[in-house]
């Protein structure tokens, strides 16, 4: 692929190499995630990651850009996100000054003026346009974060960019990326993304990690934590995910909680310390209320029993 | 061991396998296009086909575009790539969705009737009576076929529903469009226009905000006690879905089914047929609490996030009414802009909320309305067109 040949940070040559690359940056991925990431790099296709909040979807883009030495360009989506904040905008104030200057100089050639005004230097480039520009380090990593928060109109706009990696600007012409950026799109599923967009991407559902992997993640992200505590933390969180909560804790919450516990110098989980720090794990009052009393005792007993 | 027939040197068989697999997935109800097949082939050439797991992930990334399909894909993959001689039985062994099974064609009843007698009114009523008798605590896996509806009834309901003006209470979005009375200056267009006059600004262009109808989410009770009404409501919801973009429809009896996609089909008969095919517990019992729980947990965040109006269409006759029901209603109420409960029981003059379930639910709704005939649906529409609740009023205005 062209992108592989042009880049200075070489792309991994196999799934195992991909896995190693991610691990080297502290991202302990499931093999399946490493596989789709590898495929998306090799095939030059956007990677569409869906999953609950806090399972590490955004993180993978950051890790990729760091590991491959590419620029990370992030587009955070929100309702009403439009072309002028996502792609480009004209610097109208500067344009107006230029027009006045031309007038003052007695320059009245309209065509000349128009091509002067709509030139590159009056253009304010937003993330999507930046991502199409050539970069010395190789094509950048473009993170389109939480696409489900943008509205359908913006999603439709993305179709052209994602399939041809080009943008058409009426006053300017078409800007096409010399080599396509690495695109990671994330969604929390607060709304369904249209099939047309998903079709252009490789899709992967990022799930909560298995206990063993989560333990490794906690150990690598919270260095000071004791083996006993980290094991109890992971067992506790995994048990919580089996409960019928409105919002189960993600990996990000596990790390937060482990950090909190380790800041409090907790040696092991006790009802007292869990009760005090539950807010790091559960973010809905209903869920926290449900965790009082018997449920808490039971989960806690299971989590701490074998130690 | 299982995938040696996938070895790249046997390219032809390899291609056959992928095509066959894609066909199997299609038969199992997954939307797999020819583009995906080509993608799959090139992906498998990129990847080193060493492990079954990698092949699985690769194909999954290409064929599965919705999380709901992951399970079907997994089953299909396991069956298909079990051993090369076994895969031919694939089509028989994958559980097919109901649409794929033999059933009367949607609308066949209408066609038959159109060809013979002008009217047949008794039969459908008779059928409904039977269904109501069969309500029990056990889940009844019974399907009611919309194709068996009487032509006269459909025509009548449809005519009425089509005549109705759909709700137009609108939300202002954050998106803008050219609008001469807008508040914001459109500098880009103003400048472009000014170039035509050599830089003199003559016309100021402005931007106003775009308005969109508020999304509607309908939760329709299809249990036995509601069977007289569900058909009409489905037609109503189909008409709404047809005309607006942001409508989601869920049916619930003992379990919750999302039929939004099914209802999107243009022809009402087709739409209702695939709707009834998607539902497993047609005219069975009711478990409102459990269904609401599922909705709150799996769907609320996905369909209510843009300030939706929820229509809960149910008689509220819940057998297991306890504090859980109140809890789920409260959660639903707090996650939407407005919760309107449509209850056909309200048609009785001296209706009192005696049933335990109704008592539990009532405190958590914004509005409690009857729906049992077309005129009450018309009233509902008037309600939906009214300005939305005060806490959102700054963003909203009711269309004239």
XYZ file of C-alpha atoms in Angstrom:
707
model
C 0.000 0.000 0.000
C 1.181 3.523 -0.707
C 0.690 4.729 2.825
C 3.020 2.040 4.102
C 5.712 2.883 1.582
C 5.638 6.642 2.156
C 5.633 6.718 5.904
C 8.670 7.029 8.065
C 7.062 5.299 11.043
C 6.706 1.899 9.470
C 3.374 0.153 9.814
C 3.412 -3.180 11.618
C 3.782 -6.150 9.307
C 1.529 -8.612 11.069
C -1.177 -8.868 13.671
C 1.404 -9.903 16.232
C 3.533 -6.884 15.421
C 0.456 -4.709 15.821
C -0.264 -6.258 19.187
C 3.326 -5.648 20.228
C 3.202 -2.057 19.031
C 0.101 -1.342 21.095
C 1.471 -3.159 24.131
C 4.716 -1.192 23.930
C 2.650 1.950 24.494
C 0.749 0.487 27.410
C -2.397 -0.400 25.472
C -3.198 -4.030 26.235
C -5.554 -4.878 23.414
C -7.523 -8.022 22.741
C -6.187 -9.859 19.738
C -9.358 -9.167 17.799
C -8.939 -5.416 18.226
C -5.306 -5.636 17.122
C -6.433 -7.592 14.087
C -8.967 -5.049 12.876
C -6.589 -2.201 13.582
C -3.920 -3.936 11.563
C -6.382 -4.558 8.742
C -7.552 -0.979 8.698
C -3.966 0.237 8.392
C -3.140 -2.210 5.646
C -6.330 -1.734 3.683
C -6.406 2.046 4.151
C -9.920 1.838 5.526
C -11.372 3.845 8.404
C -11.824 1.884 11.601
C -15.219 2.231 13.228
C -15.137 1.399 16.928
C -18.352 1.068 18.829
C -18.793 0.155 22.462
C -19.789 1.361 25.891
C -18.163 4.480 27.272
C -14.771 3.956 28.863
C -13.590 0.795 27.124
C -10.640 2.463 25.400
C -11.932 3.408 21.964
C -10.445 6.884 21.906
C -7.279 5.688 23.553
C -6.351 3.496 20.622
C -6.091 6.496 18.297
C -3.810 8.270 20.736
C -1.657 5.195 21.143
C -1.466 4.643 17.390
C -0.359 8.184 16.703
C 2.280 8.018 19.422
C 3.560 4.610 18.403
C 3.711 5.388 14.681
C 5.049 8.905 15.247
C 2.129 10.441 13.357
C 0.289 13.632 14.127
C -3.001 13.094 15.958
C -5.861 15.204 14.652
C -8.956 15.009 16.778
C -12.439 16.005 15.800
C -14.788 15.918 18.756
C -18.324 15.665 17.445
C -21.326 17.500 18.852
C -24.818 18.276 17.696
C -24.750 20.972 15.044
C -21.144 20.349 14.078
C -20.926 21.818 10.601
C -18.506 22.317 7.765
C -17.154 25.590 9.127
C -16.058 24.000 12.377
C -15.073 20.610 10.999
C -13.488 21.337 7.630
C -12.655 24.962 6.924
C -13.743 28.520 7.346
C -12.745 31.697 5.559
C -11.027 34.362 7.603
C -13.559 37.008 6.720
C -11.933 39.825 8.652
C -8.637 39.374 6.823
C -10.498 39.069 3.522
C -12.297 42.306 4.162
C -9.055 44.086 4.911
C -7.614 42.709 1.698
C -10.562 44.046 -0.255
C -10.150 47.483 1.286
C -6.437 47.415 0.536
C -7.120 46.539 -3.078
C -9.617 49.354 -3.313
C -7.195 51.832 -1.811
C -4.571 50.752 -4.317
C -7.056 51.380 -7.102
C -7.046 47.740 -8.094
C -10.454 46.974 -9.546
C -9.971 43.706 -11.433
C -12.753 41.599 -9.924
C -11.510 38.201 -11.050
C -8.082 38.955 -9.717
C -9.568 40.151 -6.453
C -11.735 37.079 -6.118
C -8.878 34.677 -6.654
C -6.739 36.650 -4.218
C -9.387 36.627 -1.555
C -10.160 32.948 -1.741
C -6.573 31.810 -1.470
C -4.988 29.372 0.884
C -3.730 32.009 3.295
C -7.243 33.268 4.071
C -8.459 29.821 4.860
C -8.733 28.596 8.425
C -8.249 24.868 8.295
C -10.253 22.706 10.658
C -9.438 19.105 11.637
C -10.807 17.290 8.574
C -8.939 19.481 6.118
C -5.786 19.313 8.207
C -5.975 15.551 8.064
C -5.911 15.594 4.264
C -2.728 17.629 4.100
C 0.612 15.948 3.566
C 2.744 15.615 6.667
C 6.457 14.899 6.843
C 5.912 12.173 9.425
C 3.432 10.392 7.174
C -0.359 10.569 6.973
C -1.780 11.652 10.337
C -4.140 9.744 12.599
C -7.587 11.305 12.324
C -9.778 10.624 15.330
C -13.458 11.372 14.759
C -14.634 11.029 18.313
C -18.207 10.212 19.375
C -19.705 10.498 15.931
C -23.077 9.559 17.395
C -23.226 13.034 18.936
C -23.106 14.775 15.562
C -26.328 14.916 13.559
C -27.198 12.990 10.409
C -26.356 15.903 8.137
C -22.759 15.858 9.244
C -22.570 12.102 8.962
C -23.644 12.364 5.330
C -20.962 14.948 4.736
C -18.342 12.537 6.022
C -19.171 10.016 3.306
C -17.190 11.840 0.636
C -14.222 12.371 2.878
C -14.073 8.801 4.075
C -14.374 7.096 0.739
C -12.223 9.364 -1.433
C -10.275 11.303 1.193
C -11.089 14.531 -0.524
C -13.033 17.688 0.198
C -14.645 19.986 -2.306
C -14.483 23.690 -1.495
C -16.630 25.748 -3.867
C -14.304 28.774 -4.061
C -11.154 26.771 -4.121
C -11.513 23.419 -5.797
C -10.997 19.906 -4.565
C -8.418 19.074 -1.929
C -7.304 15.474 -2.017
C -5.001 13.743 0.418
C -1.787 12.511 -1.238
C -2.063 9.436 0.968
C -5.090 8.717 3.113
C -4.923 9.436 6.839
C -5.436 6.686 9.390
C -9.019 7.221 10.442
C -10.492 6.048 13.729
C -14.172 6.742 14.338
C -15.717 6.089 17.725
C -19.340 5.901 18.781
C -21.072 5.293 22.096
C -24.278 4.325 20.330
C -26.402 7.149 21.649
C -27.826 7.019 18.149
C -27.479 4.568 15.303
C -24.954 5.508 12.658
C -26.191 5.100 9.114
C -25.278 1.920 7.279
C -23.803 3.900 4.388
C -21.078 5.208 6.630
C -20.435 1.929 8.383
C -20.100 0.244 5.021
C -17.014 2.316 4.278
C -15.349 1.274 7.492
C -14.112 -1.786 9.267
C -16.394 -2.267 12.214
C -15.434 -3.517 15.606
C -17.374 -3.753 18.852
C -15.035 -3.012 21.733
C -16.133 -5.048 24.687
C -15.192 -4.967 28.341
C -11.928 -6.848 28.795
C -11.731 -10.273 30.430
C -10.570 -10.363 34.057
C -7.021 -11.367 33.235
C -6.506 -8.575 30.729
C -8.137 -6.038 32.960
C -5.768 -7.034 35.754
C -2.813 -6.470 33.442
C -4.251 -3.087 32.434
C -4.684 -2.009 36.052
C -1.145 -3.103 36.889
C 0.330 -1.194 33.977
C -1.736 1.974 34.475
C -1.624 2.169 38.271
C 2.008 1.279 38.961
C 2.037 1.542 42.758
C -0.868 -0.809 43.366
C -0.382 -4.030 45.333
C -1.048 -7.364 43.677
C -3.710 -8.221 46.199
C -5.620 -4.973 45.855
C -5.487 -4.947 42.063
C -6.862 -8.472 41.978
C -9.702 -7.564 44.307
C -10.457 -4.421 42.334
C -10.720 -6.319 39.084
C -12.835 -9.072 40.591
C -15.143 -6.511 42.131
C -15.562 -4.609 38.869
C -16.129 -7.767 36.873
C -18.807 -8.810 39.342
C -20.438 -5.392 38.997
C -20.669 -5.844 35.248
C -22.725 -8.955 35.806
C -25.185 -6.965 37.870
C -28.041 -5.308 36.090
C -26.832 -1.736 36.343
C -27.976 1.189 34.305
C -24.361 1.965 33.467
C -21.711 -0.667 34.049
C -18.255 0.623 34.863
C -15.790 0.720 31.957
C -12.048 0.148 32.040
C -11.503 3.860 32.517
C -13.575 3.640 35.705
C -11.615 0.623 36.899
C -8.381 2.558 36.472
C -9.881 5.592 38.226
C -11.031 3.475 41.106
C -7.753 1.645 41.439
C -5.950 4.987 41.415
C -8.313 6.363 44.033
C -7.819 3.334 46.276
C -4.104 3.466 45.898
C -4.123 7.203 46.712
C -6.016 6.376 49.883
C -3.375 3.772 50.728
C -5.986 1.045 50.883
C -4.485 -2.400 51.383
C -7.596 -4.344 50.547
C -11.271 -3.754 49.907
C -13.394 -3.143 52.988
C -17.052 -2.095 53.073
C -15.969 1.276 54.423
C -13.446 2.087 51.713
C -15.656 0.742 48.925
C -18.602 2.787 50.160
C -16.486 5.927 50.198
C -15.090 5.496 46.705
C -17.998 3.913 44.832
C -18.550 7.178 43.013
C -15.419 6.495 40.983
C -17.083 3.385 39.553
C -20.811 4.029 39.377
C -22.120 7.258 37.972
C -25.848 6.954 38.573
C -27.449 7.500 41.950
C -29.849 4.595 41.316
C -26.944 2.256 40.721
C -25.139 3.435 43.836
C -28.288 2.970 45.905
C -28.664 -0.559 44.611
C -25.120 -1.307 45.653
C -25.790 -0.630 49.332
C -26.331 -3.336 51.912
C -26.612 -6.966 50.932
C -25.545 -6.603 47.312
C -22.385 -4.803 48.341
C -21.626 -7.391 51.015
C -22.075 -10.235 48.592
C -19.994 -8.771 45.761
C -17.338 -7.730 48.222
C -17.226 -11.178 49.779
C -16.786 -12.790 46.364
C -14.091 -10.330 45.389
C -12.044 -10.765 48.536
C -12.731 -14.406 49.330
C -9.737 -16.175 47.833
C -7.186 -13.893 49.397
C -7.535 -27.890 11.083
C -10.847 -26.469 10.211
C -9.802 -23.918 7.703
C -7.348 -25.686 5.469
C -9.775 -25.309 2.612
C -9.161 -21.599 2.965
C -5.518 -21.821 1.938
C -4.699 -18.969 -0.413
C -3.156 -21.141 -3.110
C -6.500 -22.728 -3.762
C -7.765 -19.369 -4.832
C -10.821 -20.538 -6.634
C -12.208 -22.543 -3.788
C -11.254 -19.787 -1.424
C -13.324 -17.325 -3.410
C -16.171 -19.810 -3.572
C -16.071 -20.189 0.168
C -16.288 -16.495 0.803
C -19.114 -16.088 -1.655
C -20.905 -19.063 -0.145
C -20.369 -17.731 3.327
C -21.698 -14.323 2.331
C -24.769 -15.991 0.886
C -25.284 -17.912 4.076
C -25.068 -14.700 6.069
C -27.567 -13.059 3.763
C -29.902 -15.996 4.200
C -29.556 -15.569 7.933
C -30.839 -12.034 7.587
C -27.655 -9.989 7.519
C -27.288 -7.251 4.910
C -24.161 -8.386 3.086
C -23.477 -6.673 -0.208
C -21.146 -7.709 -3.017
C -18.762 -4.924 -1.977
C -18.263 -6.634 1.350
C -17.377 -9.895 -0.392
C -14.650 -8.185 -2.390
C -13.421 -6.498 0.771
C -13.312 -9.826 2.531
C -11.176 -11.376 -0.178
C -8.673 -8.549 -0.185
C -8.604 -8.515 3.604
C -7.842 -12.216 3.741
C -5.028 -11.717 1.289
C -3.508 -9.027 3.479
C -3.734 -11.096 6.605
C -1.662 -14.189 7.179
C -4.231 -16.945 7.341
C -2.635 -18.758 10.219
C -5.234 -18.861 12.890
C -8.919 -19.407 12.827
C -9.383 -16.534 15.280
C -7.729 -14.039 12.946
C -9.864 -15.152 10.032
C -12.883 -14.819 12.268
C -12.022 -11.273 13.314
C -11.168 -10.278 9.776
C -14.425 -11.496 8.323
C -16.330 -10.126 11.279
C -14.883 -6.665 10.781
C -16.078 -6.704 7.212
C -19.434 -8.431 7.357
C -20.761 -7.277 10.718
C -21.791 -3.652 10.706
C -24.179 -3.771 13.624
C -23.528 -5.161 17.043
C -26.800 -7.112 16.954
C -25.483 -9.175 14.055
C -22.404 -10.345 15.901
C -24.159 -13.382 17.318
C -25.599 -14.505 13.985
C -22.192 -14.051 12.453
C -20.524 -16.124 15.131
C -22.969 -18.990 14.737
C -22.693 -18.847 10.977
C -18.920 -18.752 11.090
C -18.690 -21.690 13.427
C -21.015 -23.757 11.294
C -19.544 -22.739 7.995
C -15.885 -23.131 8.757
C -16.239 -26.251 10.830
C -15.051 -28.571 8.133
C -15.049 -28.248 4.406
C -17.423 -31.107 3.695
C -19.959 -29.939 6.217
C -20.469 -26.400 5.078
C -22.865 -27.270 2.346
C -25.496 -28.007 4.969
C -25.031 -24.541 6.276
C -28.200 -23.101 4.850
C -30.299 -25.674 6.627
C -28.657 -25.346 9.982
C -28.494 -21.609 10.549
C -31.574 -20.398 12.388
C -33.363 -18.339 9.801
C -35.308 -15.236 10.728
C -39.034 -15.502 10.452
C -39.197 -13.524 7.225
C -37.374 -16.305 5.427
C -39.897 -18.985 6.338
C -42.896 -19.716 4.217
C -45.822 -17.598 5.141
C -48.736 -16.038 3.342
C -47.735 -13.059 1.270
C -48.506 -9.725 2.817
C -51.625 -8.338 1.342
C -52.750 -11.673 -0.110
C -55.900 -11.486 1.908
C -56.657 -8.087 0.487
C -56.102 -9.296 -3.028
C -58.325 -12.301 -2.496
C -61.070 -10.159 -1.093
C -60.780 -7.647 -3.839
C -61.304 -10.463 -6.332
C -64.325 -12.005 -4.640
C -66.683 -10.642 -1.999
C -66.954 -6.939 -1.349
C -67.079 -7.252 2.448
C -66.146 -9.758 5.123
C -66.373 -8.213 8.519
C -67.102 -11.018 10.968
C -64.024 -13.135 10.521
C -61.335 -10.799 11.888
C -63.309 -10.001 15.013
C -63.810 -13.645 15.621
C -60.104 -14.212 15.342
C -59.314 -11.533 17.868
C -61.689 -13.031 20.378
C -59.775 -16.266 20.182
C -56.536 -14.507 20.754
C -57.794 -12.768 23.819
C -58.943 -16.047 25.282
C -55.472 -17.419 24.896
C -53.804 -14.866 27.161
C -52.023 -16.618 29.951
C -49.075 -16.237 32.226
C -47.013 -18.303 29.902
C -45.520 -16.568 26.980
C -47.471 -17.363 23.872
C -45.269 -17.658 20.873
C -47.991 -16.910 18.501
C -47.988 -14.693 15.469
C -50.732 -12.635 14.201
C -50.478 -12.173 10.483
C -51.261 -8.738 9.207
C -51.829 -10.187 5.778
C -55.023 -11.660 7.174
C -56.584 -8.293 7.802
C -59.807 -7.355 6.127
C -59.401 -5.046 3.176
C -62.236 -2.763 4.160
C -60.773 -2.183 7.595
C -57.326 -1.415 6.338
C -58.609 0.921 3.713
C -60.727 2.767 6.221
C -58.007 3.135 8.820
C -55.452 4.129 6.249
C -57.633 6.760 4.701
C -58.239 8.254 8.079
C -54.615 8.099 9.143
C -53.407 9.624 5.912
C -55.723 12.548 6.309
C -54.268 13.378 9.679
C -51.748 16.112 9.984
C -48.637 14.843 11.642
C -47.227 16.423 14.757
C -45.200 19.502 14.062
C -43.905 20.661 17.420
C -40.406 21.603 16.429
C -36.996 21.952 17.966
C -34.502 24.535 16.929
C -31.275 22.798 16.027
C -27.796 24.214 16.284
C -27.482 24.057 12.533
C -28.017 27.178 10.417
C -29.242 28.014 6.942
C -29.610 31.165 4.883
C -32.527 33.163 6.237
C -33.169 36.842 5.446
C -34.643 37.348 8.915
C -31.957 35.395 10.721
C -30.011 36.917 13.560
C -26.525 35.880 12.572
C -24.480 37.451 9.814
C -23.416 35.126 6.994
C -20.022 36.665 6.315
C -19.005 34.128 3.743
C -21.936 34.730 1.446
C -21.864 38.455 2.085
C -18.239 38.598 0.997
C -18.802 36.467 -2.060
C -21.659 38.693 -3.098
C -19.589 41.775 -2.504
C -16.963 40.597 -4.967
C -19.499 40.886 -7.724
C -19.550 44.622 -7.124
C -15.816 44.901 -6.776
C -15.732 44.739 -2.999
C -18.662 46.968 -2.048
C -21.016 45.348 0.388
C -24.548 45.933 -0.814
C -26.490 42.948 0.491
C -26.020 41.602 3.947
C -26.748 37.876 4.038
C -28.010 36.311 7.214
C -28.318 32.921 8.835
C -31.185 31.511 10.836
C -31.486 28.290 12.724
C -32.907 25.169 11.181
C -35.966 23.653 12.808
C -36.578 19.955 13.010
C -39.529 18.044 14.353
C -38.805 16.508 17.745
C -38.079 12.776 17.574
C -40.897 10.471 18.562
C -40.403 7.150 20.303
C -43.433 4.894 20.501
C -43.682 1.971 22.883
C -46.642 -0.105 21.810
C -48.137 -2.821 23.962
C -49.050 -5.807 21.794
C -50.286 -8.112 24.525
C -53.550 -9.993 24.137
C -55.628 -7.414 25.966
C -54.516 -4.770 23.477
C -55.046 -6.846 20.352
C -58.062 -4.860 19.200
C -55.966 -1.721 18.962
C -52.483 -2.684 17.970
C -53.281 -2.898 14.294
C -54.644 0.599 14.109
C -51.736 2.014 16.072
C -49.260 0.263 13.877
C -50.837 1.885 10.864
C -50.702 5.211 12.598
C -47.058 4.699 13.517
C -46.284 3.562 10.001
C -47.794 6.743 8.625
C -45.701 8.800 11.016
C -42.539 6.840 10.276
C -43.112 7.298 6.587
C -43.374 11.041 6.884
C -40.668 11.777 9.412
C -37.140 10.723 9.886
C -36.761 10.484 13.596
C -39.378 8.021 14.741
C -38.497 4.856 16.623
C -41.083 2.195 17.302
C -40.835 -0.592 19.847
C -43.370 -3.320 20.440
C -43.622 -5.074 23.756
C -45.602 -7.858 25.283
C -43.474 -10.141 27.314
C -40.393 -8.872 25.566
C -39.295 -5.769 23.739
C -38.775 -5.653 19.974
C -37.453 -2.749 17.944
C -39.453 -2.604 14.720
C -38.294 0.792 13.480
C -36.554 -0.644 10.455
C -39.426 -2.928 9.591
C -41.842 -0.005 9.665
C -39.679 2.004 7.298
C -40.841 -0.004 4.313
C -43.060 2.083 2.115
C -45.964 -0.266 1.635
C -47.966 -0.517 4.850
C -48.703 -4.191 4.277
C -45.080 -5.071 3.755
C -44.112 -2.987 6.731
C -46.647 -4.521 9.064
C -45.866 -8.003 7.816
C -42.188 -7.711 8.561
C -43.132 -6.103 11.834
C -45.238 -9.053 12.860
C -42.511 -11.405 11.696
C -39.998 -9.684 13.956
C -42.147 -10.096 17.029
C -42.158 -13.373 18.881
C -44.752 -12.736 21.515
C -47.678 -11.429 19.549
C -50.866 -11.188 21.596
C -49.368 -12.943 24.591
C -49.088 -11.696 28.138
C -47.748 -8.371 29.338
C -44.627 -7.636 31.292
C -44.548 -3.868 31.220
C -41.996 -3.537 33.972
C -39.506 -5.927 32.371
C -40.026 -4.410 28.929
C -39.505 -0.904 30.211
C -36.436 -2.082 32.028
C -35.029 -3.434 28.794
C -35.900 -0.273 26.977
C -34.268 1.903 29.608
C -31.179 -0.194 29.684
C -30.610 -0.991 26.025
C -32.323 1.733 24.050
C -33.081 4.843 26.072
C -29.653 6.343 25.645
C -29.709 5.586 21.946
C -33.116 6.894 20.945
C -34.027 9.458 23.597
C -30.870 11.515 23.519
C -32.184 14.173 21.163
C -35.094 15.265 23.307
C -37.657 12.730 22.181
C -41.351 12.618 22.950
C -42.352 9.167 24.189
C -45.743 7.674 23.388
C -46.485 4.766 25.675
C -49.455 2.911 24.267
C -50.677 0.369 26.767
C -53.654 -0.506 28.941
C -51.333 -0.780 31.921
C -52.719 -4.156 32.933
C -49.557 -5.532 34.445
C -49.682 -8.691 36.496
C -46.405 -8.219 38.281
C -46.988 -4.647 39.360
C -44.516 -3.747 42.073
C -42.117 -0.978 42.939
C -39.930 -1.961 39.977
C -42.607 -0.765 37.590
C -42.721 2.638 39.265
C -38.944 2.787 39.195
C -38.731 2.056 35.476
C -41.512 4.511 34.668
C -39.695 7.155 36.661
C -36.454 6.456 34.819
C -38.234 6.649 31.468
C -39.962 9.866 32.460
C -36.698 11.460 33.451
C -34.911 10.502 30.234
C -37.360 11.963 27.745
C -38.740 15.377 26.988
C -42.330 14.355 27.429
C -44.046 11.102 28.306
C -47.547 10.625 26.979
C -49.472 7.571 28.028
C -52.199 6.492 25.660
C -54.619 4.112 27.270
C -57.602 2.624 25.449
C -59.282 1.798 28.775
C -59.922 5.492 29.222
C -62.754 5.241 26.731
C -65.032 3.967 29.492
C -66.753 6.918 31.100
C -66.339 5.861 34.700
C -62.766 4.725 34.368
C -60.814 4.735 37.591
C -57.204 3.854 38.014
C -57.841 0.835 40.181
C -55.446 -1.656 38.722
C -52.196 -1.752 40.655
C -50.077 -1.314 37.533
C -51.936 1.778 36.420
C -51.588 3.323 39.868
C -47.879 2.700 39.771
C -47.431 4.254 36.364
C -49.726 7.231 36.566
C -47.583 9.562 38.705
C -44.800 9.381 36.159
C -46.519 10.524 33.010
C -46.922 14.020 31.655
C -50.199 13.226 30.040
C -52.769 10.445 30.184
C -55.027 10.161 27.173
C -57.567 7.807 25.667
C -56.931 6.157 22.335
C -59.529 3.814 21.039
C -60.700 5.341 17.800
C -59.583 7.617 15.063
C -60.897 10.753 16.691
C -58.805 10.151 19.777
C -55.746 9.723 17.590
C -56.618 13.025 15.995
C -56.701 14.564 19.462
C -53.353 13.049 20.206
C -51.926 14.754 17.169
C -53.260 18.080 18.349
C -51.505 17.448 21.644
C -48.250 16.641 19.947
C -48.422 19.879 18.018
C -48.638 21.987 21.144
C -45.552 23.731 22.497
C -43.268 21.444 24.403
C -42.617 21.616 28.153
C -41.172 24.778 29.691
C -37.714 23.526 30.626
C -36.877 23.271 26.962
C -38.866 26.185 25.760
C -35.948 28.398 24.854
C -35.038 25.994 22.082
C -38.517 25.296 20.876
C -41.415 26.873 19.246
C -44.607 25.382 18.003
C -45.059 25.676 14.282
C -47.981 27.696 13.096
